[in-house]
């Protein structure tokens, strides 16, 4: 893609061609992962291509310094790591935590209904969806289908990229005050999208099963269950007059996930450091992380302990080995940050107004909604300066509630020093979001120094 040169002073740019290449790869990554199961599969594909070896949690592990490995839990959470040259008890871990899930509309177990001659999908709101943005969008369907397989079960991924569903807005003629009062959607009555006309025929619960079965070469009777969600089929793009923006769905938080994965893979091509490098890409952040594959679960701590005790240079499998490794470790929790809004600047704390394309943001909240403290913030600042730029800062206005991330959850669960950071963005939790083209490159460069 050919883009105009950036305006002088409009962005912090270390290497414009590299930044554009990474942003275009980010778009491909996002489009490959409309649901966590598909995002995890795309991570696995990239890790396989980079020479990382897949591990199963139920198997015995044998680890070799310098080699890369990964494990996937519940088809949705990926932990990848490169084993360092020294025992983790002596050198610790350098960890990046992010998440693969994003707010969307999920299909209910009995997924079809009928209204006024239309076939509709029954949907549940997943996470903090900005509901109005889902109206009048061309929607596809993706996720995981569980099928009968002889006497057992098997899972298949499905992704219907053609527009099969739509949530039609009510015409302004029937809602005269909508522009003054805002679009107000009742989650139960107004969100079910239409997927076709009933044609006078009754709608059955097998409709969704038949739809996804055709996509995987099975029959509706073969489909035992599913995990399915809707997504906007419009592709991710580089936008803006000078190509300074990324317009895409799920930037929160596939943007941070891609940056961490890319940095791990690129760092694995270099010399083997003493410490072990790790990326943990979770599911269920958007609904609280309390699951076996969420940050509140034991997956990260399980892998950290296994690597700490199975490293060839480890002194044994004692809890002492793991405790020493965790005490020497550092975790960067990367989740997208709020850029100052050009039309709503008053909602930001003075002096803490992150701008697009000015670099990653260190997020701070002394009530521990973010895990950053003075020491961990200074450590990430040093990484940014080593890469050639200064980080930005964000705190929520004192009179507004503060969001949170996996940072405090992971810090409490694993006992690792943690900093919360993220690239600035607009339209967070919209069906389509926007971020800065050059910020992505800056984050990758900072994380390369974290892992290297």
PDB file of N, CA and C in Angstrom, residues 114-214:
ATOM      1  N   UNK A 114     -38.446 -15.716  15.678  1.00  0.00           N
ATOM      2  CA  UNK A 114     -39.202 -15.152  14.570  1.00  0.00           C
ATOM      3  C   UNK A 114     -39.970 -13.938  15.048  1.00  0.00           C
ATOM      4  N   UNK A 115     -40.001 -12.868  14.212  1.00  0.00           N
ATOM      5  CA  UNK A 115     -40.753 -11.668  14.565  1.00  0.00           C
ATOM      6  C   UNK A 115     -41.154 -10.934  13.297  1.00  0.00           C
ATOM      7  N   UNK A 116     -42.430 -10.670  13.158  1.00  0.00           N
ATOM      8  CA  UNK A 116     -42.963  -9.900  12.034  1.00  0.00           C
ATOM      9  C   UNK A 116     -42.475 -10.434  10.685  1.00  0.00           C
ATOM     10  N   UNK A 117     -42.441 -11.752  10.575  1.00  0.00           N
ATOM     11  CA  UNK A 117     -42.054 -12.367   9.317  1.00  0.00           C
ATOM     12  C   UNK A 117     -40.565 -12.466   9.083  1.00  0.00           C
ATOM     13  N   UNK A 118     -39.741 -12.112  10.065  1.00  0.00           N
ATOM     14  CA  UNK A 118     -38.283 -12.178   9.943  1.00  0.00           C
ATOM     15  C   UNK A 118     -37.730 -13.300  10.800  1.00  0.00           C
ATOM     16  N   UNK A 119     -36.718 -13.987  10.290  1.00  0.00           N
ATOM     17  CA  UNK A 119     -35.921 -14.908  11.098  1.00  0.00           C
ATOM     18  C   UNK A 119     -34.842 -14.092  11.803  1.00  0.00           C
ATOM     19  N   UNK A 120     -34.671 -14.324  13.096  1.00  0.00           N
ATOM     20  CA  UNK A 120     -33.720 -13.527  13.876  1.00  0.00           C
ATOM     21  C   UNK A 120     -32.802 -14.429  14.692  1.00  0.00           C
ATOM     22  N   UNK A 121     -31.639 -13.888  15.026  1.00  0.00           N
ATOM     23  CA  UNK A 121     -30.723 -14.570  15.938  1.00  0.00           C
ATOM     24  C   UNK A 121     -30.949 -14.063  17.354  1.00  0.00           C
ATOM     25  N   UNK A 122     -31.014 -14.976  18.297  1.00  0.00           N
ATOM     26  CA  UNK A 122     -31.069 -14.601  19.715  1.00  0.00           C
ATOM     27  C   UNK A 122     -29.643 -14.354  20.193  1.00  0.00           C
ATOM     28  N   UNK A 123     -29.371 -13.157  20.709  1.00  0.00           N
ATOM     29  CA  UNK A 123     -28.001 -12.794  21.053  1.00  0.00           C
ATOM     30  C   UNK A 123     -27.897 -12.314  22.496  1.00  0.00           C
ATOM     31  N   UNK A 124     -26.704 -12.506  23.045  1.00  0.00           N
ATOM     32  CA  UNK A 124     -26.342 -12.023  24.373  1.00  0.00           C
ATOM     33  C   UNK A 124     -25.209 -11.024  24.219  1.00  0.00           C
ATOM     34  N   UNK A 125     -25.247  -9.961  25.006  1.00  0.00           N
ATOM     35  CA  UNK A 125     -24.186  -8.955  24.956  1.00  0.00           C
ATOM     36  C   UNK A 125     -22.980  -9.471  25.729  1.00  0.00           C
ATOM     37  N   UNK A 126     -21.814  -9.530  25.045  1.00  0.00           N
ATOM     38  CA  UNK A 126     -20.576  -9.963  25.696  1.00  0.00           C
ATOM     39  C   UNK A 126     -19.701  -8.738  25.928  1.00  0.00           C
ATOM     40  N   UNK A 127     -19.401  -8.467  27.185  1.00  0.00           N
ATOM     41  CA  UNK A 127     -18.537  -7.339  27.512  1.00  0.00           C
ATOM     42  C   UNK A 127     -19.264  -6.004  27.402  1.00  0.00           C
ATOM     43  N   UNK A 128     -18.494  -4.922  27.452  1.00  0.00           N
ATOM     44  CA  UNK A 128     -19.051  -3.569  27.449  1.00  0.00           C
ATOM     45  C   UNK A 128     -19.234  -3.032  26.042  1.00  0.00           C
ATOM     46  N   UNK A 129     -20.205  -3.568  25.323  1.00  0.00           N
ATOM     47  CA  UNK A 129     -20.428  -3.213  23.925  1.00  0.00           C
ATOM     48  C   UNK A 129     -21.004  -1.798  23.811  1.00  0.00           C
ATOM     49  N   UNK A 130     -20.458  -0.991  22.901  1.00  0.00           N
ATOM     50  CA  UNK A 130     -21.053   0.289  22.533  1.00  0.00           C
ATOM     51  C   UNK A 130     -22.175  -0.026  21.542  1.00  0.00           C
ATOM     52  N   UNK A 131     -23.370  -0.265  22.082  1.00  0.00           N
ATOM     53  CA  UNK A 131     -24.438  -0.931  21.347  1.00  0.00           C
ATOM     54  C   UNK A 131     -24.855  -0.206  20.070  1.00  0.00           C
ATOM     55  N   UNK A 132     -24.965   1.107  20.116  1.00  0.00           N
ATOM     56  CA  UNK A 132     -25.496   1.845  18.971  1.00  0.00           C
ATOM     57  C   UNK A 132     -24.664   1.633  17.718  1.00  0.00           C
ATOM     58  N   UNK A 133     -23.377   1.342  17.887  1.00  0.00           N
ATOM     59  CA  UNK A 133     -22.505   1.195  16.713  1.00  0.00           C
ATOM     60  C   UNK A 133     -22.743  -0.098  15.954  1.00  0.00           C
ATOM     61  N   UNK A 134     -23.497  -1.033  16.541  1.00  0.00           N
ATOM     62  CA  UNK A 134     -23.760  -2.307  15.872  1.00  0.00           C
ATOM     63  C   UNK A 134     -24.966  -2.241  14.957  1.00  0.00           C
ATOM     64  N   UNK A 135     -25.723  -1.174  15.015  1.00  0.00           N
ATOM     65  CA  UNK A 135     -26.892  -1.047  14.152  1.00  0.00           C
ATOM     66  C   UNK A 135     -26.455  -0.719  12.724  1.00  0.00           C
ATOM     67  N   UNK A 136     -27.169  -1.257  11.761  1.00  0.00           N
ATOM     68  CA  UNK A 136     -26.934  -1.001  10.328  1.00  0.00           C
ATOM     69  C   UNK A 136     -25.520  -1.372   9.893  1.00  0.00           C
ATOM     70  N   UNK A 137     -24.977  -2.437  10.471  1.00  0.00           N
ATOM     71  CA  UNK A 137     -23.680  -2.970  10.052  1.00  0.00           C
ATOM     72  C   UNK A 137     -23.885  -4.325   9.376  1.00  0.00           C
ATOM     73  N   UNK A 138     -23.025  -4.635   8.415  1.00  0.00           N
ATOM     74  CA  UNK A 138     -23.055  -5.950   7.763  1.00  0.00           C
ATOM     75  C   UNK A 138     -22.307  -6.928   8.652  1.00  0.00           C
ATOM     76  N   UNK A 139     -23.003  -7.926   9.164  1.00  0.00           N
ATOM     77  CA  UNK A 139     -22.462  -8.798  10.199  1.00  0.00           C
ATOM     78  C   UNK A 139     -22.280 -10.227   9.696  1.00  0.00           C
ATOM     79  N   UNK A 140     -21.118 -10.793  10.023  1.00  0.00           N
ATOM     80  CA  UNK A 140     -20.848 -12.200   9.792  1.00  0.00           C
ATOM     81  C   UNK A 140     -20.912 -12.968  11.100  1.00  0.00           C
ATOM     82  N   UNK A 141     -20.620 -14.259  11.036  1.00  0.00           N
ATOM     83  CA  UNK A 141     -20.727 -15.135  12.201  1.00  0.00           C
ATOM     84  C   UNK A 141     -19.477 -16.005  12.286  1.00  0.00           C
ATOM     85  N   UNK A 142     -18.918 -16.124  13.478  1.00  0.00           N
ATOM     86  CA  UNK A 142     -17.683 -16.896  13.627  1.00  0.00           C
ATOM     87  C   UNK A 142     -17.609 -17.524  15.002  1.00  0.00           C
ATOM     88  N   UNK A 143     -16.721 -18.514  15.146  1.00  0.00           N
ATOM     89  CA  UNK A 143     -16.484 -19.144  16.438  1.00  0.00           C
ATOM     90  C   UNK A 143     -16.139 -20.607  16.329  1.00  0.00           C
ATOM     91  N   UNK A 144     -16.625 -21.376  17.286  1.00  0.00           N
ATOM     92  CA  UNK A 144     -16.286 -22.797  17.409  1.00  0.00           C
ATOM     93  C   UNK A 144     -17.566 -23.629  17.400  1.00  0.00           C
ATOM     94  N   UNK A 145     -17.521 -24.738  16.658  1.00  0.00           N
ATOM     95  CA  UNK A 145     -18.630 -25.681  16.600  1.00  0.00           C
ATOM     96  C   UNK A 145     -18.159 -27.004  17.185  1.00  0.00           C
ATOM     97  N   UNK A 146     -18.934 -27.590  18.080  1.00  0.00           N
ATOM     98  CA  UNK A 146     -18.608 -28.880  18.690  1.00  0.00           C
ATOM     99  C   UNK A 146     -19.476 -29.945  18.028  1.00  0.00           C
ATOM    100  N   UNK A 147     -18.816 -30.959  17.437  1.00  0.00           N
ATOM    101  CA  UNK A 147     -19.501 -31.971  16.631  1.00  0.00           C
ATOM    102  C   UNK A 147     -19.347 -33.358  17.232  1.00  0.00           C
ATOM    103  N   UNK A 148     -20.333 -34.221  16.956  1.00  0.00           N
ATOM    104  CA  UNK A 148     -20.175 -35.636  17.275  1.00  0.00           C
ATOM    105  C   UNK A 148     -19.070 -36.217  16.408  1.00  0.00           C
ATOM    106  N   UNK A 149     -18.254 -37.065  17.022  1.00  0.00           N
ATOM    107  CA  UNK A 149     -17.177 -37.728  16.282  1.00  0.00           C
ATOM    108  C   UNK A 149     -17.092 -39.166  16.788  1.00  0.00           C
ATOM    109  N   UNK A 150     -17.878 -40.047  16.166  1.00  0.00           N
ATOM    110  CA  UNK A 150     -17.968 -41.406  16.675  1.00  0.00           C
ATOM    111  C   UNK A 150     -18.603 -41.389  18.045  1.00  0.00           C
ATOM    112  N   UNK A 151     -17.885 -41.944  19.023  1.00  0.00           N
ATOM    113  CA  UNK A 151     -18.383 -41.942  20.396  1.00  0.00           C
ATOM    114  C   UNK A 151     -17.914 -40.716  21.175  1.00  0.00           C
ATOM    115  N   UNK A 152     -17.155 -39.847  20.496  1.00  0.00           N
ATOM    116  CA  UNK A 152     -16.610 -38.674  21.183  1.00  0.00           C
ATOM    117  C   UNK A 152     -17.055 -37.376  20.542  1.00  0.00           C
ATOM    118  N   UNK A 153     -16.270 -36.323  20.781  1.00  0.00           N
ATOM    119  CA  UNK A 153     -16.553 -34.988  20.277  1.00  0.00           C
ATOM    120  C   UNK A 153     -15.305 -34.410  19.627  1.00  0.00           C
ATOM    121  N   UNK A 154     -15.505 -33.526  18.689  1.00  0.00           N
ATOM    122  CA  UNK A 154     -14.399 -32.769  18.110  1.00  0.00           C
ATOM    123  C   UNK A 154     -14.873 -31.345  17.848  1.00  0.00           C
ATOM    124  N   UNK A 155     -13.928 -30.404  17.828  1.00  0.00           N
ATOM    125  CA  UNK A 155     -14.246 -28.997  17.603  1.00  0.00           C
ATOM    126  C   UNK A 155     -13.748 -28.562  16.235  1.00  0.00           C
ATOM    127  N   UNK A 156     -14.503 -27.700  15.594  1.00  0.00           N
ATOM    128  CA  UNK A 156     -14.116 -27.100  14.325  1.00  0.00           C
ATOM    129  C   UNK A 156     -14.326 -25.597  14.414  1.00  0.00           C
ATOM    130  N   UNK A 157     -13.414 -24.848  13.816  1.00  0.00           N
ATOM    131  CA  UNK A 157     -13.586 -23.403  13.734  1.00  0.00           C
ATOM    132  C   UNK A 157     -14.435 -23.070  12.517  1.00  0.00           C
ATOM    133  N   UNK A 158     -15.251 -22.047  12.674  1.00  0.00           N
ATOM    134  CA  UNK A 158     -16.111 -21.615  11.575  1.00  0.00           C
ATOM    135  C   UNK A 158     -16.039 -20.098  11.471  1.00  0.00           C
ATOM    136  N   UNK A 159     -16.033 -19.589  10.239  1.00  0.00           N
ATOM    137  CA  UNK A 159     -16.016 -18.143  10.029  1.00  0.00           C
ATOM    138  C   UNK A 159     -16.785 -17.831   8.746  1.00  0.00           C
ATOM    139  N   UNK A 160     -17.967 -17.286   8.909  1.00  0.00           N
ATOM    140  CA  UNK A 160     -18.803 -16.891   7.784  1.00  0.00           C
ATOM    141  C   UNK A 160     -18.573 -15.404   7.546  1.00  0.00           C
ATOM    142  N   UNK A 161     -17.769 -15.089   6.552  1.00  0.00           N
ATOM    143  CA  UNK A 161     -17.354 -13.708   6.316  1.00  0.00           C
ATOM    144  C   UNK A 161     -18.321 -12.929   5.431  1.00  0.00           C
ATOM    145  N   UNK A 162     -19.318 -13.581   4.886  1.00  0.00           N
ATOM    146  CA  UNK A 162     -20.303 -12.850   4.098  1.00  0.00           C
ATOM    147  C   UNK A 162     -21.345 -12.237   5.044  1.00  0.00           C
ATOM    148  N   UNK A 163     -21.949 -11.123   4.664  1.00  0.00           N
ATOM    149  CA  UNK A 163     -22.922 -10.471   5.560  1.00  0.00           C
ATOM    150  C   UNK A 163     -24.228 -11.231   5.603  1.00  0.00           C
ATOM    151  N   UNK A 164     -24.466 -11.937   6.698  1.00  0.00           N
ATOM    152  CA  UNK A 164     -25.679 -12.750   6.831  1.00  0.00           C
ATOM    153  C   UNK A 164     -26.656 -12.165   7.838  1.00  0.00           C
ATOM    154  N   UNK A 165     -26.240 -11.132   8.571  1.00  0.00           N
ATOM    155  CA  UNK A 165     -27.088 -10.597   9.638  1.00  0.00           C
ATOM    156  C   UNK A 165     -26.999  -9.072   9.672  1.00  0.00           C
ATOM    157  N   UNK A 166     -28.052  -8.449  10.188  1.00  0.00           N
ATOM    158  CA  UNK A 166     -28.081  -6.992  10.287  1.00  0.00           C
ATOM    159  C   UNK A 166     -29.070  -6.594  11.373  1.00  0.00           C
ATOM    160  N   UNK A 167     -28.711  -5.578  12.163  1.00  0.00           N
ATOM    161  CA  UNK A 167     -29.605  -4.983  13.150  1.00  0.00           C
ATOM    162  C   UNK A 167     -30.108  -3.675  12.548  1.00  0.00           C
ATOM    163  N   UNK A 168     -31.307  -3.670  11.947  1.00  0.00           N
ATOM    164  CA  UNK A 168     -31.765  -2.462  11.251  1.00  0.00           C
ATOM    165  C   UNK A 168     -32.202  -1.369  12.222  1.00  0.00           C
ATOM    166  N   UNK A 169     -31.728  -0.165  11.968  1.00  0.00           N
ATOM    167  CA  UNK A 169     -32.172   0.975  12.756  1.00  0.00           C
ATOM    168  C   UNK A 169     -33.637   1.287  12.470  1.00  0.00           C
ATOM    169  N   UNK A 170     -34.280   1.930  13.409  1.00  0.00           N
ATOM    170  CA  UNK A 170     -35.632   2.432  13.205  1.00  0.00           C
ATOM    171  C   UNK A 170     -35.556   3.739  12.431  1.00  0.00           C
ATOM    172  N   UNK A 171     -36.365   3.886  11.388  1.00  0.00           N
ATOM    173  CA  UNK A 171     -36.350   5.094  10.574  1.00  0.00           C
ATOM    174  C   UNK A 171     -36.618   6.338  11.417  1.00  0.00           C
ATOM    175  N   UNK A 172     -35.979   7.438  11.044  1.00  0.00           N
ATOM    176  CA  UNK A 172     -36.144   8.676  11.820  1.00  0.00           C
ATOM    177  C   UNK A 172     -37.594   9.145  11.805  1.00  0.00           C
ATOM    178  N   UNK A 173     -38.362   8.771  10.774  1.00  0.00           N
ATOM    179  CA  UNK A 173     -39.778   9.148  10.705  1.00  0.00           C
ATOM    180  C   UNK A 173     -40.580   8.547  11.851  1.00  0.00           C
ATOM    181  N   UNK A 174     -40.073   7.415  12.387  1.00  0.00           N
ATOM    182  CA  UNK A 174     -40.759   6.742  13.496  1.00  0.00           C
ATOM    183  C   UNK A 174     -40.066   6.984  14.826  1.00  0.00           C
ATOM    184  N   UNK A 175     -39.008   7.778  14.794  1.00  0.00           N
ATOM    185  CA  UNK A 175     -38.243   8.082  16.005  1.00  0.00           C
ATOM    186  C   UNK A 175     -37.699   9.501  15.874  1.00  0.00           C
ATOM    187  N   UNK A 176     -38.603  10.461  15.916  1.00  0.00           N
ATOM    188  CA  UNK A 176     -38.282  11.850  15.566  1.00  0.00           C
ATOM    189  C   UNK A 176     -37.236  12.489  16.472  1.00  0.00           C
ATOM    190  N   UNK A 177     -37.098  12.026  17.713  1.00  0.00           N
ATOM    191  CA  UNK A 177     -36.195  12.675  18.668  1.00  0.00           C
ATOM    192  C   UNK A 177     -34.857  11.964  18.828  1.00  0.00           C
ATOM    193  N   UNK A 178     -34.563  11.000  17.944  1.00  0.00           N
ATOM    194  CA  UNK A 178     -33.366  10.192  18.148  1.00  0.00           C
ATOM    195  C   UNK A 178     -32.089  11.025  18.102  1.00  0.00           C
ATOM    196  N   UNK A 179     -32.040  12.046  17.269  1.00  0.00           N
ATOM    197  CA  UNK A 179     -30.820  12.859  17.170  1.00  0.00           C
ATOM    198  C   UNK A 179     -30.612  13.736  18.386  1.00  0.00           C
ATOM    199  N   UNK A 180     -31.679  14.069  19.064  1.00  0.00           N
ATOM    200  CA  UNK A 180     -31.567  14.886  20.278  1.00  0.00           C
ATOM    201  C   UNK A 180     -31.391  14.028  21.528  1.00  0.00           C
ATOM    202  N   UNK A 181     -32.040  12.885  21.558  1.00  0.00           N
ATOM    203  CA  UNK A 181     -32.027  12.053  22.762  1.00  0.00           C
ATOM    204  C   UNK A 181     -31.052  10.887  22.683  1.00  0.00           C
ATOM    205  N   UNK A 182     -30.511  10.617  21.501  1.00  0.00           N
ATOM    206  CA  UNK A 182     -29.589   9.507  21.338  1.00  0.00           C
ATOM    207  C   UNK A 182     -30.314   8.202  21.073  1.00  0.00           C
ATOM    208  N   UNK A 183     -29.596   7.270  20.439  1.00  0.00           N
ATOM    209  CA  UNK A 183     -30.173   5.965  20.134  1.00  0.00           C
ATOM    210  C   UNK A 183     -30.138   5.094  21.386  1.00  0.00           C
ATOM    211  N   UNK A 184     -31.303   4.649  21.819  1.00  0.00           N
ATOM    212  CA  UNK A 184     -31.411   3.832  23.018  1.00  0.00           C
ATOM    213  C   UNK A 184     -31.929   2.458  22.617  1.00  0.00           C
ATOM    214  N   UNK A 185     -31.100   1.444  22.792  1.00  0.00           N
ATOM    215  CA  UNK A 185     -31.429   0.087  22.375  1.00  0.00           C
ATOM    216  C   UNK A 185     -31.712  -0.786  23.587  1.00  0.00           C
ATOM    217  N   UNK A 186     -32.875  -1.400  23.605  1.00  0.00           N
ATOM    218  CA  UNK A 186     -33.184  -2.402  24.614  1.00  0.00           C
ATOM    219  C   UNK A 186     -32.473  -3.695  24.220  1.00  0.00           C
ATOM    220  N   UNK A 187     -31.640  -4.229  25.101  1.00  0.00           N
ATOM    221  CA  UNK A 187     -30.796  -5.376  24.741  1.00  0.00           C
ATOM    222  C   UNK A 187     -31.614  -6.594  24.346  1.00  0.00           C
ATOM    223  N   UNK A 188     -32.752  -6.789  24.980  1.00  0.00           N
ATOM    224  CA  UNK A 188     -33.564  -7.961  24.684  1.00  0.00           C
ATOM    225  C   UNK A 188     -34.403  -7.778  23.426  1.00  0.00           C
ATOM    226  N   UNK A 189     -35.011  -6.609  23.253  1.00  0.00           N
ATOM    227  CA  UNK A 189     -35.967  -6.418  22.160  1.00  0.00           C
ATOM    228  C   UNK A 189     -35.329  -5.913  20.866  1.00  0.00           C
ATOM    229  N   UNK A 190     -34.301  -5.081  20.971  1.00  0.00           N
ATOM    230  CA  UNK A 190     -33.812  -4.375  19.795  1.00  0.00           C
ATOM    231  C   UNK A 190     -32.533  -4.941  19.187  1.00  0.00           C
ATOM    232  N   UNK A 191     -31.820  -5.807  19.883  1.00  0.00           N
ATOM    233  CA  UNK A 191     -30.535  -6.289  19.376  1.00  0.00           C
ATOM    234  C   UNK A 191     -30.601  -7.535  18.492  1.00  0.00           C
ATOM    235  N   UNK A 192     -31.610  -8.405  18.610  1.00  0.00           N
ATOM    236  CA  UNK A 192     -31.596  -9.582  17.740  1.00  0.00           C
ATOM    237  C   UNK A 192     -31.551  -9.176  16.260  1.00  0.00           C
ATOM    238  N   UNK A 193     -30.525  -9.587  15.535  1.00  0.00           N
ATOM    239  CA  UNK A 193     -30.419  -9.196  14.129  1.00  0.00           C
ATOM    240  C   UNK A 193     -31.308 -10.066  13.242  1.00  0.00           C
ATOM    241  N   UNK A 194     -31.762  -9.490  12.155  1.00  0.00           N
ATOM    242  CA  UNK A 194     -32.498 -10.276  11.182  1.00  0.00           C
ATOM    243  C   UNK A 194     -31.515 -11.006  10.275  1.00  0.00           C
ATOM    244  N   UNK A 195     -31.812 -12.270   9.980  1.00  0.00           N
ATOM    245  CA  UNK A 195     -30.948 -13.071   9.111  1.00  0.00           C
ATOM    246  C   UNK A 195     -31.694 -13.548   7.864  1.00  0.00           C
ATOM    247  N   UNK A 196     -32.978 -13.176   7.727  1.00  0.00           N
ATOM    248  CA  UNK A 196     -33.742 -13.586   6.562  1.00  0.00           C
ATOM    249  C   UNK A 196     -35.229 -13.487   6.839  1.00  0.00           C
ATOM    250  N   UNK A 197     -36.008 -13.860   5.847  1.00  0.00           N
ATOM    251  CA  UNK A 197     -37.459 -13.850   5.976  1.00  0.00           C
ATOM    252  C   UNK A 197     -37.965 -15.260   6.259  1.00  0.00           C
ATOM    253  N   UNK A 198     -38.985 -15.321   7.070  1.00  0.00           N
ATOM    254  CA  UNK A 198     -39.511 -16.622   7.483  1.00  0.00           C
ATOM    255  C   UNK A 198     -40.300 -17.297   6.370  1.00  0.00           C
ATOM    256  N   UNK A 199     -40.901 -16.521   5.477  1.00  0.00           N
ATOM    257  CA  UNK A 199     -41.644 -17.099   4.365  1.00  0.00           C
ATOM    258  C   UNK A 199     -42.821 -17.945   4.796  1.00  0.00           C
ATOM    259  N   UNK A 200     -43.378 -17.607   5.953  1.00  0.00           N
ATOM    260  CA  UNK A 200     -44.538 -18.352   6.422  1.00  0.00           C
ATOM    261  C   UNK A 200     -44.218 -19.675   7.077  1.00  0.00           C
ATOM    262  N   UNK A 201     -42.932 -20.011   7.167  1.00  0.00           N
ATOM    263  CA  UNK A 201     -42.529 -21.281   7.760  1.00  0.00           C
ATOM    264  C   UNK A 201     -42.086 -21.071   9.207  1.00  0.00           C
ATOM    265  N   UNK A 202     -42.340 -22.024  10.103  1.00  0.00           N
ATOM    266  CA  UNK A 202     -41.868 -21.887  11.489  1.00  0.00           C
ATOM    267  C   UNK A 202     -40.340 -21.944  11.553  1.00  0.00           C
ATOM    268  N   UNK A 203     -39.788 -21.185  12.459  1.00  0.00           N
ATOM    269  CA  UNK A 203     -38.333 -21.154  12.661  1.00  0.00           C
ATOM    270  C   UNK A 203     -37.983 -22.117  13.788  1.00  0.00           C
ATOM    271  N   UNK A 204     -36.996 -22.969  13.574  1.00  0.00           N
ATOM    272  CA  UNK A 204     -36.601 -23.953  14.581  1.00  0.00           C
ATOM    273  C   UNK A 204     -35.205 -23.651  15.100  1.00  0.00           C
ATOM    274  N   UNK A 205     -34.882 -24.239  16.242  1.00  0.00           N
ATOM    275  CA  UNK A 205     -33.562 -24.024  16.842  1.00  0.00           C
ATOM    276  C   UNK A 205     -32.451 -24.673  16.029  1.00  0.00           C
ATOM    277  N   UNK A 206     -32.805 -25.539  15.083  1.00  0.00           N
ATOM    278  CA  UNK A 206     -31.799 -26.189  14.248  1.00  0.00           C
ATOM    279  C   UNK A 206     -31.243 -25.257  13.177  1.00  0.00           C
ATOM    280  N   UNK A 207     -31.820 -24.064  13.011  1.00  0.00           N
ATOM    281  CA  UNK A 207     -31.387 -23.190  11.923  1.00  0.00           C
ATOM    282  C   UNK A 207     -29.918 -22.793  12.063  1.00  0.00           C
ATOM    283  N   UNK A 208     -29.509 -22.376  13.251  1.00  0.00           N
ATOM    284  CA  UNK A 208     -28.108 -22.004  13.460  1.00  0.00           C
ATOM    285  C   UNK A 208     -27.214 -23.225  13.274  1.00  0.00           C
ATOM    286  N   UNK A 209     -27.627 -24.355  13.799  1.00  0.00           N
ATOM    287  CA  UNK A 209     -26.831 -25.568  13.650  1.00  0.00           C
ATOM    288  C   UNK A 209     -26.680 -25.953  12.177  1.00  0.00           C
ATOM    289  N   UNK A 210     -27.763 -25.829  11.422  1.00  0.00           N
ATOM    290  CA  UNK A 210     -27.682 -26.151   9.994  1.00  0.00           C
ATOM    291  C   UNK A 210     -26.753 -25.180   9.266  1.00  0.00           C
ATOM    292  N   UNK A 211     -26.814 -23.907   9.638  1.00  0.00           N
ATOM    293  CA  UNK A 211     -25.983 -22.890   9.004  1.00  0.00           C
ATOM    294  C   UNK A 211     -24.498 -23.180   9.200  1.00  0.00           C
ATOM    295  N   UNK A 212     -24.092 -23.418  10.449  1.00  0.00           N
ATOM    296  CA  UNK A 212     -22.674 -23.629  10.710  1.00  0.00           C
ATOM    297  C   UNK A 212     -22.228 -25.020  10.273  1.00  0.00           C
ATOM    298  N   UNK A 213     -23.145 -25.986  10.297  1.00  0.00           N
ATOM    299  CA  UNK A 213     -22.796 -27.338   9.851  1.00  0.00           C
ATOM    300  C   UNK A 213     -22.394 -27.327   8.383  1.00  0.00           C
ATOM    301  N   UNK A 214     -23.116 -26.571   7.574  1.00  0.00           N
ATOM    302  CA  UNK A 214     -22.767 -26.490   6.153  1.00  0.00           C
ATOM    303  C   UNK A 214     -21.357 -25.941   5.957  1.00  0.00           C
TER     304      UNK A 214
END
